[in-house]
Amino acid sequence: MIDLQRIAALIPGQWERVIATVLLLAAGFVVSQLWARYLGRGDVPAERRRLQLVWARNIIWSVVLFAIASVWASTIAGFALSLAAVAGAMLIVSKELLLCVLGYLYLTFVRPFKIGDVIEIGPVHGRVIDIDMLATTLAEHGDTGLPTGKTAALPNALLLTLPLKNTSSTGDFVLHFLRIPVPVALAGDLARIEAAATEAAVAATKEWQAQAEAHLRQIADESFIELPSGRIRVFWDFADPERLLLCVRLACPEKMRLQVGQDIFKATWQALAAHGPVQRPDPS
C-alpha cells in the first residue's frame, strides 16, 4: 500500500489515463494474437499469410497508438509547448554556438580541407594547424605567402557563410599564378618581356614539370573534373590602365610557390637588363 501511494503521488490526477493506456495496450496485444491464430488455422499460403499478419499488426498498433495519444493529448500538448519554449530560448541564446557546431558537422562530412592544407576564408589566408568543434586555427600567411608568425582562430560558423578557397586541393603539386607588374611606359616591347618570363619559368620548373603535369592529369581523371594541364602559360592582364600585369601560370610543389615566384621575377628582369634597356613606346 505504501508503494502504491508513492506511485499515486508521482502521477496525481492521471490514474484514469494510466488505466486506459494499459487497457488499450492489452487490447492491442490480444487482437494481434487472435489475428495471428486465425491466420494460422487457414489454408492461406505462408507468404500471403505473413503479408496479412504484418498489414493487420501495423493497423492494429497504429489505432492503439492513436487512441493512447488522444487519451494523453492535453498532457502531451502542454509538455510540447514547454519543450518548444525551452528550445526556442536556447536557440536564441546560443545561436552562434549552434552555428559553430553545424559548421563542424559540415567540415566532418564534406571535408573541404584537412590539417596541413592552405586555405583562404574571408580575408584570412594560412595553413590549417588545428580543427575542433568550435573553431579552425590557421597559421597566418602574409601577402608574400610567408608565415607571419601569427595564428588566426576562425569560428566554424564562418564555413557556412563565407566563401572558402583551398589552394592545396590538388595535393603535392598546385597551380601557381605569378603576377609581375609592368609599367605602361614599357609597353613598347611586350614580346621581349613575355619571352624573358617564359624562359625564366621553364628554367625554374624544369626539375618537376613532367611530374607535375602527370600528377594533375591523374587528379583530373580520378575526380572527373577538368584541370589545366600544368604547362607553363604566360598572358597579360591589362585591367589596370596605370600598369600591366604579366601573369605566369605554372605547376609547382605547394611549399615552393614563394621561392619559384622570386626566382622567376628576378630572372625575368635580369634577362631584360642583360639585353639592354626595354624599349619605350614612341609618344608620337
PDB file of C-alpha atoms in Angstrom:
ATOM      1  CA  MET A   1       0.000   0.000   0.000  1.00  0.00           C
ATOM      2  CA  ILE A   2       2.868   2.350   0.768  1.00  0.00           C
ATOM      3  CA  ASP A   3       4.376   1.746  -2.682  1.00  0.00           C
ATOM      4  CA  LEU A   4       1.042   2.351  -4.404  1.00  0.00           C
ATOM      5  CA  GLN A   5       0.654   5.608  -2.514  1.00  0.00           C
ATOM      6  CA  ARG A   6       4.091   6.761  -3.625  1.00  0.00           C
ATOM      7  CA  ILE A   7       3.298   5.920  -7.256  1.00  0.00           C
ATOM      8  CA  ALA A   8      -0.028   7.725  -6.974  1.00  0.00           C
ATOM      9  CA  ALA A   9       1.781  10.788  -5.630  1.00  0.00           C
ATOM     10  CA  LEU A  10       4.031  10.846  -8.682  1.00  0.00           C
ATOM     11  CA  ILE A  11       1.119  10.984 -11.140  1.00  0.00           C
ATOM     12  CA  PRO A  12      -1.684  12.865  -9.350  1.00  0.00           C
ATOM     13  CA  GLY A  13      -4.932  13.085 -11.272  1.00  0.00           C
ATOM     14  CA  GLN A  14      -3.641  10.832 -14.088  1.00  0.00           C
ATOM     15  CA  TRP A  15      -4.783   7.398 -12.915  1.00  0.00           C
ATOM     16  CA  GLU A  16      -7.705   7.224 -15.326  1.00  0.00           C
ATOM     17  CA  ARG A  17      -5.370   7.857 -18.247  1.00  0.00           C
ATOM     18  CA  VAL A  18      -2.851   5.294 -16.990  1.00  0.00           C
ATOM     19  CA  ILE A  19      -5.554   2.637 -16.692  1.00  0.00           C
ATOM     20  CA  ALA A  20      -6.916   3.495 -20.144  1.00  0.00           C
ATOM     21  CA  THR A  21      -3.401   3.228 -21.606  1.00  0.00           C
ATOM     22  CA  VAL A  22      -2.845  -0.202 -20.037  1.00  0.00           C
ATOM     23  CA  LEU A  23      -6.206  -1.437 -21.311  1.00  0.00           C
ATOM     24  CA  LEU A  24      -5.506  -0.174 -24.831  1.00  0.00           C
ATOM     25  CA  LEU A  25      -2.090  -1.882 -24.909  1.00  0.00           C
ATOM     26  CA  ALA A  26      -3.617  -5.120 -23.639  1.00  0.00           C
ATOM     27  CA  ALA A  27      -6.393  -4.923 -26.212  1.00  0.00           C
ATOM     28  CA  GLY A  28      -3.868  -4.367 -28.992  1.00  0.00           C
ATOM     29  CA  PHE A  29      -1.812  -7.349 -27.872  1.00  0.00           C
ATOM     30  CA  VAL A  30      -4.881  -9.623 -27.600  1.00  0.00           C
ATOM     31  CA  VAL A  31      -6.268  -8.636 -31.005  1.00  0.00           C
ATOM     32  CA  SER A  32      -2.840  -9.190 -32.638  1.00  0.00           C
ATOM     33  CA  GLN A  33      -2.573 -12.664 -31.109  1.00  0.00           C
ATOM     34  CA  LEU A  34      -6.127 -13.601 -32.116  1.00  0.00           C
ATOM     35  CA  TRP A  35      -5.496 -12.458 -35.693  1.00  0.00           C
ATOM     36  CA  ALA A  36      -2.258 -14.484 -35.833  1.00  0.00           C
ATOM     37  CA  ARG A  37      -4.097 -17.610 -34.627  1.00  0.00           C
ATOM     38  CA  TYR A  38      -6.876 -17.053 -37.133  1.00  0.00           C
ATOM     39  CA  LEU A  39      -4.397 -16.874 -39.992  1.00  0.00           C
ATOM     40  CA  GLY A  40      -2.611 -19.972 -38.702  1.00  0.00           C
ATOM     41  CA  ARG A  41      -5.734 -22.099 -38.982  1.00  0.00           C
ATOM     42  CA  GLY A  42      -6.485 -21.261 -42.622  1.00  0.00           C
ATOM     43  CA  ASP A  43      -5.111 -22.691 -45.813  1.00  0.00           C
ATOM     44  CA  VAL A  44      -3.564 -19.372 -46.907  1.00  0.00           C
ATOM     45  CA  PRO A  45      -0.020 -19.660 -48.394  1.00  0.00           C
ATOM     46  CA  ALA A  46       2.767 -18.742 -45.998  1.00  0.00           C
ATOM     47  CA  GLU A  47       3.912 -15.709 -47.964  1.00  0.00           C
ATOM     48  CA  ARG A  48       0.430 -14.258 -48.170  1.00  0.00           C
ATOM     49  CA  ARG A  49      -0.185 -15.137 -44.513  1.00  0.00           C
ATOM     50  CA  ARG A  50       2.910 -13.198 -43.469  1.00  0.00           C
ATOM     51  CA  LEU A  51       1.825 -10.237 -45.561  1.00  0.00           C
ATOM     52  CA  GLN A  52      -1.646 -10.164 -43.984  1.00  0.00           C
ATOM     53  CA  LEU A  53      -0.182 -10.578 -40.494  1.00  0.00           C
ATOM     54  CA  VAL A  54       2.192  -7.623 -40.895  1.00  0.00           C
ATOM     55  CA  TRP A  55      -0.503  -5.496 -42.532  1.00  0.00           C
ATOM     56  CA  ALA A  56      -3.039  -6.221 -39.784  1.00  0.00           C
ATOM     57  CA  ARG A  57      -0.494  -5.776 -36.977  1.00  0.00           C
ATOM     58  CA  ASN A  58       0.558  -2.350 -38.294  1.00  0.00           C
ATOM     59  CA  ILE A  59      -3.068  -1.216 -38.497  1.00  0.00           C
ATOM     60  CA  ILE A  60      -3.888  -2.513 -35.006  1.00  0.00           C
ATOM     61  CA  TRP A  61      -0.955  -0.832 -33.332  1.00  0.00           C
ATOM     62  CA  SER A  62      -1.441   2.384 -35.294  1.00  0.00           C
ATOM     63  CA  VAL A  63      -5.000   2.549 -33.954  1.00  0.00           C
ATOM     64  CA  VAL A  64      -3.786   1.759 -30.424  1.00  0.00           C
ATOM     65  CA  LEU A  65      -1.104   4.451 -30.524  1.00  0.00           C
ATOM     66  CA  PHE A  66      -3.557   6.993 -31.939  1.00  0.00           C
ATOM     67  CA  ALA A  67      -6.008   6.163 -29.117  1.00  0.00           C
ATOM     68  CA  ILE A  68      -3.272   6.497 -26.475  1.00  0.00           C
ATOM     69  CA  ALA A  69      -2.194   9.852 -27.966  1.00  0.00           C
ATOM     70  CA  SER A  70      -5.814  11.003 -27.794  1.00  0.00           C
ATOM     71  CA  VAL A  71      -6.028   9.990 -24.118  1.00  0.00           C
ATOM     72  CA  TRP A  72      -2.871  11.927 -23.253  1.00  0.00           C
ATOM     73  CA  ALA A  73      -3.444  14.770 -25.737  1.00  0.00           C
ATOM     74  CA  SER A  74      -3.712  17.596 -23.232  1.00  0.00           C
ATOM     75  CA  THR A  75      -0.648  16.469 -21.284  1.00  0.00           C
ATOM     76  CA  ILE A  76       1.394  15.996 -24.462  1.00  0.00           C
ATOM     77  CA  ALA A  77       0.374  19.430 -25.740  1.00  0.00           C
ATOM     78  CA  GLY A  78       1.464  21.103 -22.517  1.00  0.00           C
ATOM     79  CA  PHE A  79       4.773  19.254 -22.477  1.00  0.00           C
ATOM     80  CA  ALA A  80       5.447  20.042 -26.142  1.00  0.00           C
ATOM     81  CA  LEU A  81       4.689  23.722 -25.542  1.00  0.00           C
ATOM     82  CA  SER A  82       7.104  23.848 -22.630  1.00  0.00           C
ATOM     83  CA  LEU A  83       9.745  21.971 -24.596  1.00  0.00           C
ATOM     84  CA  ALA A  84       9.343  24.308 -27.582  1.00  0.00           C
ATOM     85  CA  ALA A  85       9.692  27.341 -25.324  1.00  0.00           C
ATOM     86  CA  VAL A  86      12.875  25.983 -23.755  1.00  0.00           C
ATOM     87  CA  ALA A  87      14.295  25.029 -27.170  1.00  0.00           C
ATOM     88  CA  GLY A  88      13.471  28.475 -28.561  1.00  0.00           C
ATOM     89  CA  ALA A  89      15.169  30.209 -25.639  1.00  0.00           C
ATOM     90  CA  MET A  90      18.275  28.028 -26.010  1.00  0.00           C
ATOM     91  CA  LEU A  91      18.384  28.711 -29.750  1.00  0.00           C
ATOM     92  CA  ILE A  92      18.248  32.476 -29.222  1.00  0.00           C
ATOM     93  CA  VAL A  93      20.894  32.432 -26.509  1.00  0.00           C
ATOM     94  CA  SER A  94      23.287  30.003 -28.217  1.00  0.00           C
ATOM     95  CA  LYS A  95      22.749  30.730 -31.907  1.00  0.00           C
ATOM     96  CA  GLU A  96      26.444  31.287 -32.627  1.00  0.00           C
ATOM     97  CA  LEU A  97      27.403  28.178 -30.688  1.00  0.00           C
ATOM     98  CA  LEU A  98      24.921  26.125 -32.680  1.00  0.00           C
ATOM     99  CA  LEU A  99      26.242  27.529 -35.975  1.00  0.00           C
ATOM    100  CA  CYS A 100      29.781  26.587 -34.949  1.00  0.00           C
ATOM    101  CA  VAL A 101      28.684  23.014 -34.258  1.00  0.00           C
ATOM    102  CA  LEU A 102      26.837  22.886 -37.604  1.00  0.00           C
ATOM    103  CA  GLY A 103      29.969  24.207 -39.316  1.00  0.00           C
ATOM    104  CA  TYR A 104      31.979  21.407 -37.692  1.00  0.00           C
ATOM    105  CA  LEU A 105      29.462  18.845 -38.952  1.00  0.00           C
ATOM    106  CA  TYR A 106      29.756  20.359 -42.430  1.00  0.00           C
ATOM    107  CA  LEU A 107      33.533  20.093 -42.188  1.00  0.00           C
ATOM    108  CA  THR A 108      33.318  16.481 -40.962  1.00  0.00           C
ATOM    109  CA  PHE A 109      31.030  15.197 -43.697  1.00  0.00           C
ATOM    110  CA  VAL A 110      32.006  17.393 -46.687  1.00  0.00           C
ATOM    111  CA  ARG A 111      35.745  17.650 -45.829  1.00  0.00           C
ATOM    112  CA  PRO A 112      36.571  20.779 -47.867  1.00  0.00           C
ATOM    113  CA  PHE A 113      40.033  20.823 -46.250  1.00  0.00           C
ATOM    114  CA  LYS A 114      42.195  18.972 -43.744  1.00  0.00           C
ATOM    115  CA  ILE A 115      45.097  19.631 -41.396  1.00  0.00           C
ATOM    116  CA  GLY A 116      48.052  20.963 -43.375  1.00  0.00           C
ATOM    117  CA  ASP A 117      46.047  22.480 -46.242  1.00  0.00           C
ATOM    118  CA  VAL A 118      46.488  26.129 -47.157  1.00  0.00           C
ATOM    119  CA  ILE A 119      43.113  27.849 -47.333  1.00  0.00           C
ATOM    120  CA  GLU A 120      41.602  31.285 -47.751  1.00  0.00           C
ATOM    121  CA  ILE A 121      38.393  32.135 -45.926  1.00  0.00           C
ATOM    122  CA  GLY A 122      37.254  35.724 -45.987  1.00  0.00           C
ATOM    123  CA  PRO A 123      40.296  37.982 -45.502  1.00  0.00           C
ATOM    124  CA  VAL A 124      42.377  35.288 -43.750  1.00  0.00           C
ATOM    125  CA  HIS A 125      44.933  33.162 -45.592  1.00  0.00           C
ATOM    126  CA  GLY A 126      47.003  30.464 -43.949  1.00  0.00           C
ATOM    127  CA  ARG A 127      47.794  26.822 -43.229  1.00  0.00           C
ATOM    128  CA  VAL A 128      45.334  24.766 -41.156  1.00  0.00           C
ATOM    129  CA  ILE A 129      47.004  23.631 -37.921  1.00  0.00           C
ATOM    130  CA  ASP A 130      44.040  22.671 -35.747  1.00  0.00           C
ATOM    131  CA  ILE A 131      40.327  21.843 -36.062  1.00  0.00           C
ATOM    132  CA  ASP A 132      37.921  21.398 -33.164  1.00  0.00           C
ATOM    133  CA  MET A 133      34.161  21.537 -32.723  1.00  0.00           C
ATOM    134  CA  LEU A 134      34.029  25.315 -32.353  1.00  0.00           C
ATOM    135  CA  ALA A 135      36.936  26.789 -34.313  1.00  0.00           C
ATOM    136  CA  THR A 136      39.557  26.199 -37.002  1.00  0.00           C
ATOM    137  CA  THR A 137      43.042  27.560 -36.337  1.00  0.00           C
ATOM    138  CA  LEU A 138      45.319  28.786 -39.124  1.00  0.00           C
ATOM    139  CA  ALA A 139      48.988  29.726 -39.176  1.00  0.00           C
ATOM    140  CA  GLU A 140      48.533  33.021 -40.984  1.00  0.00           C
ATOM    141  CA  HIS A 141      50.344  33.748 -44.253  1.00  0.00           C
ATOM    142  CA  GLY A 142      51.070  37.278 -45.426  1.00  0.00           C
ATOM    143  CA  ASP A 143      50.660  38.749 -48.908  1.00  0.00           C
ATOM    144  CA  THR A 144      54.017  37.272 -49.921  1.00  0.00           C
ATOM    145  CA  GLY A 145      52.930  33.762 -48.920  1.00  0.00           C
ATOM    146  CA  LEU A 146      55.326  33.568 -45.961  1.00  0.00           C
ATOM    147  CA  PRO A 147      54.070  32.739 -42.447  1.00  0.00           C
ATOM    148  CA  THR A 148      53.650  35.872 -40.348  1.00  0.00           C
ATOM    149  CA  GLY A 149      54.154  34.079 -37.031  1.00  0.00           C
ATOM    150  CA  LYS A 150      50.532  34.783 -36.071  1.00  0.00           C
ATOM    151  CA  THR A 151      47.677  32.339 -35.675  1.00  0.00           C
ATOM    152  CA  ALA A 152      44.053  33.022 -36.539  1.00  0.00           C
ATOM    153  CA  ALA A 153      41.211  31.146 -34.872  1.00  0.00           C
ATOM    154  CA  LEU A 154      38.123  31.208 -37.092  1.00  0.00           C
ATOM    155  CA  PRO A 155      34.710  30.160 -35.724  1.00  0.00           C
ATOM    156  CA  ASN A 156      33.379  27.204 -37.694  1.00  0.00           C
ATOM    157  CA  ALA A 157      30.206  29.213 -38.282  1.00  0.00           C
ATOM    158  CA  LEU A 158      32.138  31.135 -40.966  1.00  0.00           C
ATOM    159  CA  LEU A 159      32.273  27.957 -43.074  1.00  0.00           C
ATOM    160  CA  LEU A 160      28.518  28.334 -43.594  1.00  0.00           C
ATOM    161  CA  THR A 161      28.571  31.994 -44.597  1.00  0.00           C
ATOM    162  CA  LEU A 162      31.900  32.876 -46.277  1.00  0.00           C
ATOM    163  CA  PRO A 163      33.449  31.524 -49.484  1.00  0.00           C
ATOM    164  CA  LEU A 164      36.290  29.070 -48.909  1.00  0.00           C
ATOM    165  CA  LYS A 165      39.323  28.535 -51.156  1.00  0.00           C
ATOM    166  CA  ASN A 166      41.590  25.529 -50.718  1.00  0.00           C
ATOM    167  CA  THR A 167      44.860  26.159 -52.534  1.00  0.00           C
ATOM    168  CA  SER A 168      46.155  22.682 -51.617  1.00  0.00           C
ATOM    169  CA  SER A 169      43.290  20.698 -53.118  1.00  0.00           C
ATOM    170  CA  THR A 170      45.472  19.148 -55.840  1.00  0.00           C
ATOM    171  CA  GLY A 171      47.914  17.540 -53.431  1.00  0.00           C
ATOM    172  CA  ASP A 172      51.678  17.542 -53.978  1.00  0.00           C
ATOM    173  CA  PHE A 173      51.608  19.952 -56.916  1.00  0.00           C
ATOM    174  CA  VAL A 174      49.483  23.087 -57.172  1.00  0.00           C
ATOM    175  CA  LEU A 175      48.789  25.624 -59.898  1.00  0.00           C
ATOM    176  CA  HIS A 176      50.509  28.889 -59.068  1.00  0.00           C
ATOM    177  CA  PHE A 177      49.655  32.236 -60.670  1.00  0.00           C
ATOM    178  CA  LEU A 178      52.559  34.676 -60.563  1.00  0.00           C
ATOM    179  CA  ARG A 179      51.785  38.324 -61.365  1.00  0.00           C
ATOM    180  CA  ILE A 180      54.630  40.632 -62.349  1.00  0.00           C
ATOM    181  CA  PRO A 181      53.716  44.342 -62.602  1.00  0.00           C
ATOM    182  CA  VAL A 182      54.998  46.103 -65.712  1.00  0.00           C
ATOM    183  CA  PRO A 183      54.725  49.910 -66.107  1.00  0.00           C
ATOM    184  CA  VAL A 184      52.648  51.051 -69.057  1.00  0.00           C
ATOM    185  CA  ALA A 185      55.657  53.108 -70.181  1.00  0.00           C
ATOM    186  CA  LEU A 186      57.391  49.825 -71.094  1.00  0.00           C
ATOM    187  CA  ALA A 187      54.546  48.592 -73.292  1.00  0.00           C
ATOM    188  CA  GLY A 188      56.644  49.041 -76.436  1.00  0.00           C
ATOM    189  CA  ASP A 189      58.398  45.692 -76.042  1.00  0.00           C
ATOM    190  CA  LEU A 190      55.808  43.301 -74.606  1.00  0.00           C
ATOM    191  CA  ALA A 191      57.028  40.356 -76.694  1.00  0.00           C
ATOM    192  CA  ARG A 192      60.525  40.634 -75.268  1.00  0.00           C
ATOM    193  CA  ILE A 193      59.245  40.797 -71.685  1.00  0.00           C
ATOM    194  CA  GLU A 194      56.966  37.823 -72.289  1.00  0.00           C
ATOM    195  CA  ALA A 195      59.789  35.749 -73.781  1.00  0.00           C
ATOM    196  CA  ALA A 196      62.064  36.523 -70.827  1.00  0.00           C
ATOM    197  CA  ALA A 197      59.381  35.486 -68.335  1.00  0.00           C
ATOM    198  CA  THR A 198      58.678  32.264 -70.239  1.00  0.00           C
ATOM    199  CA  GLU A 199      62.368  31.347 -70.304  1.00  0.00           C
ATOM    200  CA  ALA A 200      62.689  32.077 -66.580  1.00  0.00           C
ATOM    201  CA  ALA A 201      59.623  29.953 -65.756  1.00  0.00           C
ATOM    202  CA  VAL A 202      60.920  26.995 -67.802  1.00  0.00           C
ATOM    203  CA  ALA A 203      64.275  27.160 -66.025  1.00  0.00           C
ATOM    204  CA  ALA A 204      62.661  27.363 -62.568  1.00  0.00           C
ATOM    205  CA  THR A 205      60.314  24.394 -63.080  1.00  0.00           C
ATOM    206  CA  LYS A 206      62.304  22.027 -65.334  1.00  0.00           C
ATOM    207  CA  GLU A 207      63.077  19.615 -62.456  1.00  0.00           C
ATOM    208  CA  TRP A 208      59.445  18.695 -61.838  1.00  0.00           C
ATOM    209  CA  GLN A 209      57.488  19.920 -64.869  1.00  0.00           C
ATOM    210  CA  ALA A 210      56.777  16.466 -66.351  1.00  0.00           C
ATOM    211  CA  GLN A 211      55.942  15.014 -62.941  1.00  0.00           C
ATOM    212  CA  ALA A 212      53.572  17.900 -62.170  1.00  0.00           C
ATOM    213  CA  GLU A 213      51.718  17.517 -65.468  1.00  0.00           C
ATOM    214  CA  ALA A 214      51.268  13.770 -64.874  1.00  0.00           C
ATOM    215  CA  HIS A 215      50.062  14.413 -61.319  1.00  0.00           C
ATOM    216  CA  LEU A 216      47.426  16.945 -62.420  1.00  0.00           C
ATOM    217  CA  ARG A 217      46.208  14.597 -65.157  1.00  0.00           C
ATOM    218  CA  GLN A 218      45.807  11.843 -62.583  1.00  0.00           C
ATOM    219  CA  ILE A 219      43.855  14.141 -60.234  1.00  0.00           C
ATOM    220  CA  ALA A 220      41.564  15.166 -63.106  1.00  0.00           C
ATOM    221  CA  ASP A 221      40.912  11.544 -64.095  1.00  0.00           C
ATOM    222  CA  GLU A 222      40.200  10.415 -60.532  1.00  0.00           C
ATOM    223  CA  SER A 223      37.981  13.378 -59.658  1.00  0.00           C
ATOM    224  CA  PHE A 224      36.136  13.551 -63.005  1.00  0.00           C
ATOM    225  CA  ILE A 225      36.921  17.245 -63.327  1.00  0.00           C
ATOM    226  CA  GLU A 226      38.804  19.207 -65.959  1.00  0.00           C
ATOM    227  CA  LEU A 227      42.008  20.760 -64.639  1.00  0.00           C
ATOM    228  CA  PRO A 228      44.595  22.842 -66.516  1.00  0.00           C
ATOM    229  CA  SER A 229      47.398  20.753 -67.943  1.00  0.00           C
ATOM    230  CA  GLY A 230      50.074  22.285 -65.755  1.00  0.00           C
ATOM    231  CA  ARG A 231      52.086  23.521 -68.724  1.00  0.00           C
ATOM    232  CA  ILE A 232      53.575  26.984 -68.418  1.00  0.00           C
ATOM    233  CA  ARG A 233      51.396  29.721 -69.817  1.00  0.00           C
ATOM    234  CA  VAL A 234      52.155  33.448 -69.994  1.00  0.00           C
ATOM    235  CA  PHE A 235      49.487  36.087 -70.633  1.00  0.00           C
ATOM    236  CA  TRP A 236      48.746  39.734 -69.903  1.00  0.00           C
ATOM    237  CA  ASP A 237      46.240  41.380 -67.586  1.00  0.00           C
ATOM    238  CA  PHE A 238      45.537  44.964 -68.727  1.00  0.00           C
ATOM    239  CA  ALA A 239      42.557  45.764 -66.478  1.00  0.00           C
ATOM    240  CA  ASP A 240      44.526  48.495 -64.666  1.00  0.00           C
ATOM    241  CA  PRO A 241      45.140  51.481 -67.009  1.00  0.00           C
ATOM    242  CA  GLU A 242      48.164  52.573 -64.955  1.00  0.00           C
ATOM    243  CA  ARG A 243      50.130  49.341 -65.304  1.00  0.00           C
ATOM    244  CA  LEU A 244      50.242  45.970 -66.966  1.00  0.00           C
ATOM    245  CA  LEU A 245      50.386  42.635 -65.186  1.00  0.00           C
ATOM    246  CA  LEU A 246      52.382  39.829 -66.709  1.00  0.00           C
ATOM    247  CA  CYS A 247      50.700  36.638 -65.477  1.00  0.00           C
ATOM    248  CA  VAL A 248      52.604  33.361 -65.414  1.00  0.00           C
ATOM    249  CA  ARG A 249      50.679  30.156 -64.694  1.00  0.00           C
ATOM    250  CA  LEU A 250      52.765  27.157 -63.704  1.00  0.00           C
ATOM    251  CA  ALA A 251      52.665  23.990 -61.624  1.00  0.00           C
ATOM    252  CA  CYS A 252      54.983  23.610 -58.648  1.00  0.00           C
ATOM    253  CA  PRO A 253      55.203  21.971 -55.214  1.00  0.00           C
ATOM    254  CA  GLU A 254      52.894  23.788 -52.809  1.00  0.00           C
ATOM    255  CA  LYS A 255      55.649  24.723 -50.351  1.00  0.00           C
ATOM    256  CA  MET A 256      57.884  26.163 -53.108  1.00  0.00           C
ATOM    257  CA  ARG A 257      55.440  28.705 -54.533  1.00  0.00           C
ATOM    258  CA  LEU A 258      57.172  31.683 -52.954  1.00  0.00           C
ATOM    259  CA  GLN A 259      60.683  30.578 -53.932  1.00  0.00           C
ATOM    260  CA  VAL A 260      59.637  29.841 -57.522  1.00  0.00           C
ATOM    261  CA  GLY A 261      57.932  33.214 -57.807  1.00  0.00           C
ATOM    262  CA  GLN A 262      61.003  35.039 -56.549  1.00  0.00           C
ATOM    263  CA  ASP A 263      63.288  33.130 -58.906  1.00  0.00           C
ATOM    264  CA  ILE A 264      61.147  33.854 -61.965  1.00  0.00           C
ATOM    265  CA  PHE A 265      60.757  37.541 -61.101  1.00  0.00           C
ATOM    266  CA  LYS A 266      64.488  38.084 -60.653  1.00  0.00           C
ATOM    267  CA  ALA A 267      65.478  36.003 -63.675  1.00  0.00           C
ATOM    268  CA  THR A 268      62.989  37.858 -65.886  1.00  0.00           C
ATOM    269  CA  TRP A 269      64.319  41.319 -65.149  1.00  0.00           C
ATOM    270  CA  GLN A 270      67.945  40.167 -65.115  1.00  0.00           C
ATOM    271  CA  ALA A 271      67.478  38.751 -68.624  1.00  0.00           C
ATOM    272  CA  LEU A 272      65.921  42.015 -69.793  1.00  0.00           C
ATOM    273  CA  ALA A 273      68.739  44.068 -68.268  1.00  0.00           C
ATOM    274  CA  ALA A 274      71.384  41.845 -69.891  1.00  0.00           C
ATOM    275  CA  HIS A 275      69.972  42.611 -73.347  1.00  0.00           C
ATOM    276  CA  GLY A 276      69.839  46.340 -72.856  1.00  0.00           C
ATOM    277  CA  PRO A 277      67.025  48.643 -71.766  1.00  0.00           C
ATOM    278  CA  VAL A 278      63.476  47.800 -72.693  1.00  0.00           C
ATOM    279  CA  GLN A 279      62.153  49.961 -75.497  1.00  0.00           C
ATOM    280  CA  ARG A 280      59.624  52.615 -74.546  1.00  0.00           C
ATOM    281  CA  PRO A 281      56.699  53.308 -76.848  1.00  0.00           C
ATOM    282  CA  ASP A 282      57.048  56.250 -79.215  1.00  0.00           C
ATOM    283  CA  PRO A 283      54.941  59.118 -77.753  1.00  0.00           C
ATOM    284  CA  SER A 284      54.046  60.256 -81.263  1.00  0.00           C
TER     285      SER A 284
END
